[in-house]
Coordinates of C-alpha atoms and ligand atoms in Angstrom, one line a residue:
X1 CA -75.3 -24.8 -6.0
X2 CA -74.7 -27.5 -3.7
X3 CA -71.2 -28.9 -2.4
X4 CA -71.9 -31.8 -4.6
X5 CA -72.4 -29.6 -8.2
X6 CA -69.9 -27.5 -6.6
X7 CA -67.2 -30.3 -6.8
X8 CA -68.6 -31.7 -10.1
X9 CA -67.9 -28.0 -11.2
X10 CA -64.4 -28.2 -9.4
X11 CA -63.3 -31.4 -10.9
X12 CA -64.0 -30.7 -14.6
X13 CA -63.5 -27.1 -15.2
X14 CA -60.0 -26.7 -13.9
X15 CA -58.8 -30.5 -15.3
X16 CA -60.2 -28.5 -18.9
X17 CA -58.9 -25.2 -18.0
X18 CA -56.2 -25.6 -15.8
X19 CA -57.3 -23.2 -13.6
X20 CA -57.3 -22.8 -9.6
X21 CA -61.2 -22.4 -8.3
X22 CA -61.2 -19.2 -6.8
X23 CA -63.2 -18.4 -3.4
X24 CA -64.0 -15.1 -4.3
X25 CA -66.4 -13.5 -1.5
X26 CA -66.7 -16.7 -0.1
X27 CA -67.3 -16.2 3.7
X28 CA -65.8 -17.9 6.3
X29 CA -68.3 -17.6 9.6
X30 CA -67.2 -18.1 13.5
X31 CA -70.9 -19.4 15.2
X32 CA -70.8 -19.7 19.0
X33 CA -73.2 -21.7 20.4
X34 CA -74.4 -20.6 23.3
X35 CA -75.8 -24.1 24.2
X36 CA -76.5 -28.0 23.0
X37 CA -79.7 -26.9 21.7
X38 CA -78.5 -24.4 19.2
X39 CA -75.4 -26.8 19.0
X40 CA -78.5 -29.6 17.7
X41 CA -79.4 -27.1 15.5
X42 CA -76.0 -26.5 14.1
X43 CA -76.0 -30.7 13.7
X44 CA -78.8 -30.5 11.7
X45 CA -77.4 -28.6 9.0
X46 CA -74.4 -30.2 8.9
X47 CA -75.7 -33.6 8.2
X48 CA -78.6 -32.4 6.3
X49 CA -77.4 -29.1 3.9
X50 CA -74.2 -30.1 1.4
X51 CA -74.1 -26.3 0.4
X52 CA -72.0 -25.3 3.2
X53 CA -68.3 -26.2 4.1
X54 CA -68.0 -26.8 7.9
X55 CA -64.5 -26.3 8.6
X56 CA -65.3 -27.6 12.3
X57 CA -68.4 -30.4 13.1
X58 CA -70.5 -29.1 15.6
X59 CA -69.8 -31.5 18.5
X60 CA -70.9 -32.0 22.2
X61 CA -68.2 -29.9 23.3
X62 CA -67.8 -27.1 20.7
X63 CA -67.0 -23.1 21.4
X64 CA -67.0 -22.2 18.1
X65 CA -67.6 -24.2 14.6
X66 CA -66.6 -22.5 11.3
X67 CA -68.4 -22.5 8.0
X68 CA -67.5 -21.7 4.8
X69 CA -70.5 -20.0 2.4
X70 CA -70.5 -19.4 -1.2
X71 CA -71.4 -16.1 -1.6
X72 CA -74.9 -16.8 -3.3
X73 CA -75.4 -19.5 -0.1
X74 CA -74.6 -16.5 2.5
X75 CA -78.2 -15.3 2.8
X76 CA -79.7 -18.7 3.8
X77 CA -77.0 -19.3 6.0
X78 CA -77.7 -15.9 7.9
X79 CA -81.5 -16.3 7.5
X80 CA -81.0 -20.3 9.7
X81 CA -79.1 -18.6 12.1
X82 CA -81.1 -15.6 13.1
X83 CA -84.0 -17.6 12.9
X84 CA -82.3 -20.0 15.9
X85 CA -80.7 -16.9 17.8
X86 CA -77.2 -18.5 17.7
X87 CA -74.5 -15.7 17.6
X88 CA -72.1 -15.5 15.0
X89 CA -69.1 -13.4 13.7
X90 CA -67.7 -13.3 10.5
X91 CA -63.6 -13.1 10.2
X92 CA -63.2 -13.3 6.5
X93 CA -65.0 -12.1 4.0
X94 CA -63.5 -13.1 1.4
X95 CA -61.2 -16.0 1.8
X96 CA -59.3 -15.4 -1.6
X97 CA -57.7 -12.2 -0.2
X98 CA -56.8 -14.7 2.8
X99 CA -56.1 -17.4 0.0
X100 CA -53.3 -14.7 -2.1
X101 CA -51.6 -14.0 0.7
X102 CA -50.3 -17.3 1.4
X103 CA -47.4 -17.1 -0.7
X104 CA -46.2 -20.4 -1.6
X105 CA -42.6 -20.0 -2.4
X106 CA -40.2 -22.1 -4.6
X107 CA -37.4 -24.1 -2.8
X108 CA -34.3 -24.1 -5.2
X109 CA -32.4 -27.5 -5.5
X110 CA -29.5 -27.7 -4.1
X111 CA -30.0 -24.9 -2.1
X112 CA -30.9 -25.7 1.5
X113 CA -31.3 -21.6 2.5
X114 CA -34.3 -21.6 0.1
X115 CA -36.1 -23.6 2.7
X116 CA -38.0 -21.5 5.2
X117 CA -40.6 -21.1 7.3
X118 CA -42.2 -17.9 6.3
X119 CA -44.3 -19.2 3.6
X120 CA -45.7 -22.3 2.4
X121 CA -44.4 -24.9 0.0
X122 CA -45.7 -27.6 -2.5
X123 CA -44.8 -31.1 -2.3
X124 CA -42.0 -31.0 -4.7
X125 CA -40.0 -28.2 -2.7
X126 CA -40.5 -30.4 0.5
X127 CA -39.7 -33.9 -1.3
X128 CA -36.6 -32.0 -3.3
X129 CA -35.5 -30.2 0.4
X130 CA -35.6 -33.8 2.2
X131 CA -33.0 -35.3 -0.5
X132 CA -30.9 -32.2 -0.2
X133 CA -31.1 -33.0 3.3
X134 CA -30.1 -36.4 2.6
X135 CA -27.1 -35.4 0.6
X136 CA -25.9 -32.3 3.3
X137 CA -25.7 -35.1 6.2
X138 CA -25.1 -38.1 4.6
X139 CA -24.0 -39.8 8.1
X140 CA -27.5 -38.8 9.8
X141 CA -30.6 -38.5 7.6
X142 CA -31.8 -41.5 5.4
X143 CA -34.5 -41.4 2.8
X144 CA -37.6 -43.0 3.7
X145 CA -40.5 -43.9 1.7
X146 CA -43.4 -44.8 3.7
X147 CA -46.2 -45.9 1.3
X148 CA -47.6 -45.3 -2.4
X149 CA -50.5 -42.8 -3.2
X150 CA -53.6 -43.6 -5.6
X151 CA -51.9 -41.6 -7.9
X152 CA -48.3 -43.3 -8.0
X153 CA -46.4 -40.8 -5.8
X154 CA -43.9 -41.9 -3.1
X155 CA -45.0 -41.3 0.7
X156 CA -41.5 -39.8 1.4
X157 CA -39.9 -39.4 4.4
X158 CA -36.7 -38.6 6.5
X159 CA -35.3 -40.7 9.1
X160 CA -32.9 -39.1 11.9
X161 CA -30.3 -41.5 13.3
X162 CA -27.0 -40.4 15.3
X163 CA -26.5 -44.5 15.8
X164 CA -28.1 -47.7 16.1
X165 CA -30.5 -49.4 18.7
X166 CA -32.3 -46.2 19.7
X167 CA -36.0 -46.4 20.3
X168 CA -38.2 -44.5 17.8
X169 CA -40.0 -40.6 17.5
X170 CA -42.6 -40.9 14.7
X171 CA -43.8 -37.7 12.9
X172 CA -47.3 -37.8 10.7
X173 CA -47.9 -34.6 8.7
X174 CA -49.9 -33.8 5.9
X175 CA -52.8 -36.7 6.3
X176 CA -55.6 -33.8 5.6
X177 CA -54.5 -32.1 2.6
X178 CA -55.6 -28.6 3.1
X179 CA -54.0 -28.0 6.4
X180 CA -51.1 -26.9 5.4
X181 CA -49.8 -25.4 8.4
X182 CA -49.1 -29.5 9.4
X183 CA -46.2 -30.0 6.8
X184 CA -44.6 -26.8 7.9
X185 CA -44.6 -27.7 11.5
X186 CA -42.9 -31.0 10.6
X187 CA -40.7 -29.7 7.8
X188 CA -39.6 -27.0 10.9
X189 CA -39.3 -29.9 13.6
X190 CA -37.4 -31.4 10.8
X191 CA -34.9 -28.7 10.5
X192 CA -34.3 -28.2 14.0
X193 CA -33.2 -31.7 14.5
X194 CA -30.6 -30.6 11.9
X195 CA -29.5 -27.5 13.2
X196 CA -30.7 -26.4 16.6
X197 CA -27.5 -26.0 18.9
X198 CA -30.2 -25.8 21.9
X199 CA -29.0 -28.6 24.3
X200 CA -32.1 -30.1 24.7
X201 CA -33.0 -30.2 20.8
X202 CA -29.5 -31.8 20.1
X203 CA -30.1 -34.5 22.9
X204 CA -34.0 -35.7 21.5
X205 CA -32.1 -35.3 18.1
X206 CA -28.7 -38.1 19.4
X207 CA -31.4 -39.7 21.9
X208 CA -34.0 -41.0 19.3
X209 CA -34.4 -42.1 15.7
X210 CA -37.0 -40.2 14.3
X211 CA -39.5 -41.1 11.8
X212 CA -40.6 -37.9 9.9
X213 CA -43.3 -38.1 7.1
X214 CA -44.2 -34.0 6.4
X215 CA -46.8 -35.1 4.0
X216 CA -48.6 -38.6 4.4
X217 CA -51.3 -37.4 1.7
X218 CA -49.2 -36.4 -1.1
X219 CA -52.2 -36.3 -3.9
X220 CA -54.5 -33.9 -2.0
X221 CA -51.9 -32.0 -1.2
X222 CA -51.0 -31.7 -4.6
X223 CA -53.9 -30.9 -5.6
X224 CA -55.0 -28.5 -2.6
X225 CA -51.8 -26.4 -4.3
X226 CA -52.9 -26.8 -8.0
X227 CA -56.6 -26.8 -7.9
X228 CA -58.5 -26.4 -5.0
X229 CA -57.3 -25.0 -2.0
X230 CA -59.8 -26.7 0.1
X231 CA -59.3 -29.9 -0.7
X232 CA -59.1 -32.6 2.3
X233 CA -59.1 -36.1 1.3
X234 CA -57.0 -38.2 -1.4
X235 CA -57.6 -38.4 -4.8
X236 CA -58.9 -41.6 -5.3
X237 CA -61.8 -41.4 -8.0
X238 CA -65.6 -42.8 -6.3
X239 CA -68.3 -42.5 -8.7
X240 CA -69.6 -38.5 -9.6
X241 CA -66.7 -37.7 -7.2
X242 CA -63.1 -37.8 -5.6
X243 CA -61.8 -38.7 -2.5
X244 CA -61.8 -41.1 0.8
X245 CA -61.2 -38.6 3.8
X246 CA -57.8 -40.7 5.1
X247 CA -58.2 -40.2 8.9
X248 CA -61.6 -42.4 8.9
X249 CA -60.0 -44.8 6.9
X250 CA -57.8 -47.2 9.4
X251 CA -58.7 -50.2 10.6
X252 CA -60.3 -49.6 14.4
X253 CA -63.9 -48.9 14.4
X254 CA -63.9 -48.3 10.9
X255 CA -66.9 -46.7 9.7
X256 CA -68.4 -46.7 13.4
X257 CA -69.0 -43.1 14.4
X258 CA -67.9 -39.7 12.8
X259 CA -67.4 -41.0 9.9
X260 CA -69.2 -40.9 6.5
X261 CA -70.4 -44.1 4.1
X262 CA -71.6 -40.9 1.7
X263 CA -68.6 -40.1 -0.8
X264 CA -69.6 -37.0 -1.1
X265 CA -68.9 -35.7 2.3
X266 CA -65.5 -34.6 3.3
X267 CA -65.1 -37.3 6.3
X268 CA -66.4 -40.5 3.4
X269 CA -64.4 -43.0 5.3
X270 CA -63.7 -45.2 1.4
X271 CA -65.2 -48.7 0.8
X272 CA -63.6 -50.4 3.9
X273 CA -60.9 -50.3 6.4
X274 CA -57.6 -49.5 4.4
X275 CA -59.2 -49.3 1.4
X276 CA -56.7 -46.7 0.2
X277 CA -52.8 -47.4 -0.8
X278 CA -51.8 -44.6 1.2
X279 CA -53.1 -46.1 4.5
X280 CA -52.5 -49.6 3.4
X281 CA -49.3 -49.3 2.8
X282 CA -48.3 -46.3 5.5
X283 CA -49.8 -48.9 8.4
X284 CA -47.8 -51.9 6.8
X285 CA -44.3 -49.7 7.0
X286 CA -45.8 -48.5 10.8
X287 CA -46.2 -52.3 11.2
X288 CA -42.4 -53.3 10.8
X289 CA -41.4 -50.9 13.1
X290 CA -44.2 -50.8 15.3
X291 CA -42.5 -52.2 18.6
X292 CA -39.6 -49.9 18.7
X293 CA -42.3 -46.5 18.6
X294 CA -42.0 -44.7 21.9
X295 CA -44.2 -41.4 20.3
X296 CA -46.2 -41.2 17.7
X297 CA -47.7 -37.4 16.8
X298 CA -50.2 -36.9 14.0
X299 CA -50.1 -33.3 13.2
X300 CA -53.7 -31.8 11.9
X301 CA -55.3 -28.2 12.0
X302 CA -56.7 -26.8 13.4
X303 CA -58.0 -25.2 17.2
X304 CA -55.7 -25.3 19.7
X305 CA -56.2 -28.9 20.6
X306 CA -53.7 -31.7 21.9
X307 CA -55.9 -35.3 21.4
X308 CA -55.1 -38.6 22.3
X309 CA -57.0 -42.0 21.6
X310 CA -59.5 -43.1 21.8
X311 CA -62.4 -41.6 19.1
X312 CA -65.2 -43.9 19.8
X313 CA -65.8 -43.3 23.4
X314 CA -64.9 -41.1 26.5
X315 CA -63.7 -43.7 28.6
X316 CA -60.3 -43.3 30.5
X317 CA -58.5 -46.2 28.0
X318 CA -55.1 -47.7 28.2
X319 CA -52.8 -45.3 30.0
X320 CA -55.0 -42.5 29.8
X321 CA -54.0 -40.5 33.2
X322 CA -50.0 -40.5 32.5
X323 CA -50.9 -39.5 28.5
X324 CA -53.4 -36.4 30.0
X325 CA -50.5 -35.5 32.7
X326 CA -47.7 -35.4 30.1
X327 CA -49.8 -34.1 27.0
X328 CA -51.1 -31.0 29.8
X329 CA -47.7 -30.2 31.1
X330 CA -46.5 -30.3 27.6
X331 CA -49.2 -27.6 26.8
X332 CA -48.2 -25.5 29.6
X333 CA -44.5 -25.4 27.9
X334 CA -46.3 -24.7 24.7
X335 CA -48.5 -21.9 26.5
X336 CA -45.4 -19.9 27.8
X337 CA -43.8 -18.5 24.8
X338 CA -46.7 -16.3 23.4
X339 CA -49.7 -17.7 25.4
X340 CA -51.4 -19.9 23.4
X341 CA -53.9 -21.8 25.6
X342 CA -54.0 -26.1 24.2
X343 CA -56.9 -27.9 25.5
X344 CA -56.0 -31.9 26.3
X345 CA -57.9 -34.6 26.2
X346 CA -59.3 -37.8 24.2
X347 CA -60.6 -37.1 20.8
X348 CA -64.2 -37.9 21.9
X349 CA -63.8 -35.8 24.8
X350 CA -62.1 -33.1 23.8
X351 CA -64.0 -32.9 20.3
X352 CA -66.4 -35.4 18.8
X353 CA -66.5 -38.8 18.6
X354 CA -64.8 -40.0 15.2
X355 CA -63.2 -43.5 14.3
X356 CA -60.9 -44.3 11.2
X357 CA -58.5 -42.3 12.3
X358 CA -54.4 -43.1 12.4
X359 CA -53.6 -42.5 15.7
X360 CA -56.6 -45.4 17.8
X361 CA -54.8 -47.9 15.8
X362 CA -51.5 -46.8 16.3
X363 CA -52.2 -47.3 19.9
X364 CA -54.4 -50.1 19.9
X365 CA -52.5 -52.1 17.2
X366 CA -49.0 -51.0 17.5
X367 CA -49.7 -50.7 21.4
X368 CA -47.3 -47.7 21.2
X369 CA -47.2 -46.1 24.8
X370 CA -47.3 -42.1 24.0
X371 CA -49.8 -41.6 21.0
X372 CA -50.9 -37.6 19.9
X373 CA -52.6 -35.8 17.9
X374 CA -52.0 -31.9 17.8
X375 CA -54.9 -29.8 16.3
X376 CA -52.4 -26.6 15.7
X377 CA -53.3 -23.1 15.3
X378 CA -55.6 -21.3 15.0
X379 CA -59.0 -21.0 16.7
X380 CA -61.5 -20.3 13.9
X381 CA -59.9 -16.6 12.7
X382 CA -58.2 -17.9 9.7
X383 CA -58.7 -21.8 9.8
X384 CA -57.1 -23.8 7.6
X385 CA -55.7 -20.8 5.8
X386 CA -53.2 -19.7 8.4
X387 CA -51.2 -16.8 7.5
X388 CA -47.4 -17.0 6.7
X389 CA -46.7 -14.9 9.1
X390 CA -48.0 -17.3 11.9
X391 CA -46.3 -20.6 10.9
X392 CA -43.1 -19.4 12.9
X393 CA -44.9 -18.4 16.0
X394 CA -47.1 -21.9 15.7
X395 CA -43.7 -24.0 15.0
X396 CA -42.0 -22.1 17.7
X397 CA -44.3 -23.0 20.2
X398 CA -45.0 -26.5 19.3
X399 CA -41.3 -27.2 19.5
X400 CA -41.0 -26.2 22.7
X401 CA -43.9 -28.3 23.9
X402 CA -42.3 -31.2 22.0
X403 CA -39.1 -30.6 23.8
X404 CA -41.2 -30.9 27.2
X405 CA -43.0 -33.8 26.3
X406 CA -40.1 -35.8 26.1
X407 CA -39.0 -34.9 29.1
X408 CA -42.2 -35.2 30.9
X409 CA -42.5 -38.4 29.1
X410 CA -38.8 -40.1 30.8
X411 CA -39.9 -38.7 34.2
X412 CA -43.4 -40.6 34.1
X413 CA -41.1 -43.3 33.1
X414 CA -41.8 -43.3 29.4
X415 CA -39.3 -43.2 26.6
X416 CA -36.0 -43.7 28.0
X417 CA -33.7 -43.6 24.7
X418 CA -30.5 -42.0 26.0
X419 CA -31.5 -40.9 29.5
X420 CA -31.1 -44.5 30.4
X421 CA -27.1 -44.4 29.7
X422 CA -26.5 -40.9 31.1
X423 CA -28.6 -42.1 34.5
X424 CA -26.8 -45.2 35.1
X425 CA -23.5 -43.4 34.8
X426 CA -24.2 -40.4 36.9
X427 CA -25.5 -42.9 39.4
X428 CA -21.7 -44.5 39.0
X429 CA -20.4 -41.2 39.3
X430 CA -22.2 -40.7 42.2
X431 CA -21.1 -43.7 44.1
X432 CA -17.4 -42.9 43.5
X433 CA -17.6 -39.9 44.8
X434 CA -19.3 -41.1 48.1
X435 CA -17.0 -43.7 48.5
X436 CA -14.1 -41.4 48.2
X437 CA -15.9 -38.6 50.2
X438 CA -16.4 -41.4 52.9
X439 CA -13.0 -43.0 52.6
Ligands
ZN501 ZN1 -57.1 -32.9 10.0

């Protein structure tokens, strides 16, 4: 069956039925290449065989790339890759056990202690938790609504603000609708904004207005929840199928490389540059607040993996040397708390070369000076189905690299928001006391 009767399957059984598809026995495979040739081979099926679901392309620069088989598929699978002597391991068997211990929980109204981060939730429980928010601190967090879907929905957002005139923090979550653990970060980043009384947290929260969208794809992520856990793209219907893959769909280098003009593949880029409402209308409200962004962070899944622009080529762009040096050291703040080694670098250096995607035209457009893209845990174990039990340890750790990032960030002269204030008046401070001392 391949991907493409799959998803014919997928769209008109469950819309009939109601039903979730279930991947029982489907297999989730860990390959490591053990060089570009077998990582040619690797290419070869991706771009020529719809029956598997790569969870990871198989670029220049890969360790590892996942696949997920059917169970019926697993045999040819095994067959191409014995037949190549590439080495593989396989850490789920059946993803639906993986899949049933996710747990989504409910978030009751009202009720801001329903909220955690020891499970997942659907869009309703975040979109009904960011109004309670809303309501709980009327004096700090707005309602924001950043764009329209296909399907109608709001593109809904919190903004953060202890005051006016600050410069901006801009959060994108939830762009790829089946990486779940990328709402939960934010929704946690979110919280601790809130509620941390760590020093450091409660200055970047008073320092900065923050921009937080926990789900910039609302329809696939709706639909990842009802139907098909899988599911990546939006929800736009294109001819036998559904979906434009939303991170190839911006306007720089649309279409150019890593990208797909077939709508049946998971990265089909849509008819042209913001073709879709989602991005149309997201880049329009980035547009009218473009020049006060200091940091923009996409949030994707997943491999351990901090990216900045550009996708199209490995070239040291823009200020590429003071965005490795603060996006590194931020990664070694993120490494000390349980270990977990982040790899920085441009997209097309650090995984494949792929254009479309939000955060090259946030940079080149917007000219915003600190523009990332974390690839969050884990590193091909679980994939996209991360277990509850890791979204704490993930949000833990990405916090504290957030935390350092904006502090590498003022001392490579970046992002001053309230430093600026608190500098100028030590340095008063300061000269009083000399003068007195020397008096
Ligand atoms: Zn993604």
């Amino acid at each position: 069956m391949s991907k493409f009767i799959l998803l014919g399957l997928i769209l008109t059984v469950p819309s009939i039925f109601g039903e979730k598809f279930r991947f029982d026995n489907y297999a989730l495979y860990k390959i490591l290449p053990k060089n570009l040739g077998e990582i040619k081979f690797l290419q070869g099926l991706y771009e020529s065989d719809n029956r598997f679901d790569f969870w990871t392309v198989p670029g220049p620069f890969a360790e590892f790339v996942n696949v997920l088989s059917s169970p019926e598929h697993r045999n040819d699978l095994e067959t191409f890759l014995v037949a190549h002597d590439i080495d593989y391991e396989i850490p789920q068997f059946n993803l639906q056990d993986a899949i049933d211990r996710e747990a989504v929980k409910p978030y009751v109204r009202s009720d801001l202690t329903t909220m955690g981060w020891d499970s997942y939730y659907d869009l309703d429980a975040i979109y009904a938790w960011m109004d309670d928010l809303a309501k709980e601190y009327p004096s700090i967090v707005t309602i924001i609504i950043g764009g329209t879907t296909f399907e109608g929905r709001q593109i809904k957002g919190v903004k953060i603000s202890h005051g006016t005139g600050r410069r901006i923090i801009f959060l994108e979550g939830g762009i790829h609708a089946r990486e779940w653990i990328s709402p939960a970060t934010v929704t946690y980043i979110t919280n601790e904004l809130l509620t941390s009384d760590n020093e450091e947290t409660v200055a970047a929260a008073r320092d900065f207005d923050w921009y937080i969208f926990p789900v910039t794809n609302p329809d696939g992520y709706v639909y990842s929840h009802s139907t098909f856990r899988m599911w990546r793209k939006n929800r736009r219907p294109v001819r036998d199928t559904f979906g434009v893959d939303l991170n190839r769909n911006w306007n720089n280098n649309w279409l150019v490389v890593g990208a797909s003009s077939d709508e049946t593949r998971d990265d089909y880029a849509g008819h042209g540059p913001f073709s879709e409402p989602e991005t149309r209308t997201l880049s329009t409200y980035l547009a009218s607040i473009g020049d006060k962004i200091d940091l923009y962070l996409s949030f994707h899944s997943y491999g351990h993996l901090l990216l900045l622009p550009f996708g199209n080529t490995t070239e040291p762009l823009a200020n590429y040397n003071d965005s490795m040096a603060i996006g590194r050291r931020a990664m070694g703040a993120l490494s000390v708390r349980f270990g977990t080694q982040y790899k920085t670098g441009n997209i097309a250096e650090a995984i494949y070369k792929a254009t479309g995607g939000s955060i090259d035209w946030v940079k080149e457009t917007l000219k915003v000076p600190l523009v990332y893209c974390y690839e969050l845990r884990d590193n091909g174990t679980e994939g996209f189905v991360l277990p509850p039990s890791e979204i704490m340890p993930n949000n833990l750790e990405v916090m504290d690299s957030l935390l350092d990032m904006i502090l590498q960030a003022r001392r490579f002269g970046y992002m001053s928001g309230g430093f600026e204030v608190r500098a100028s008046l030590s340095v008063i401070l300061m000269a009083l006391l000399a003068k007195w001392l020397y008096n």
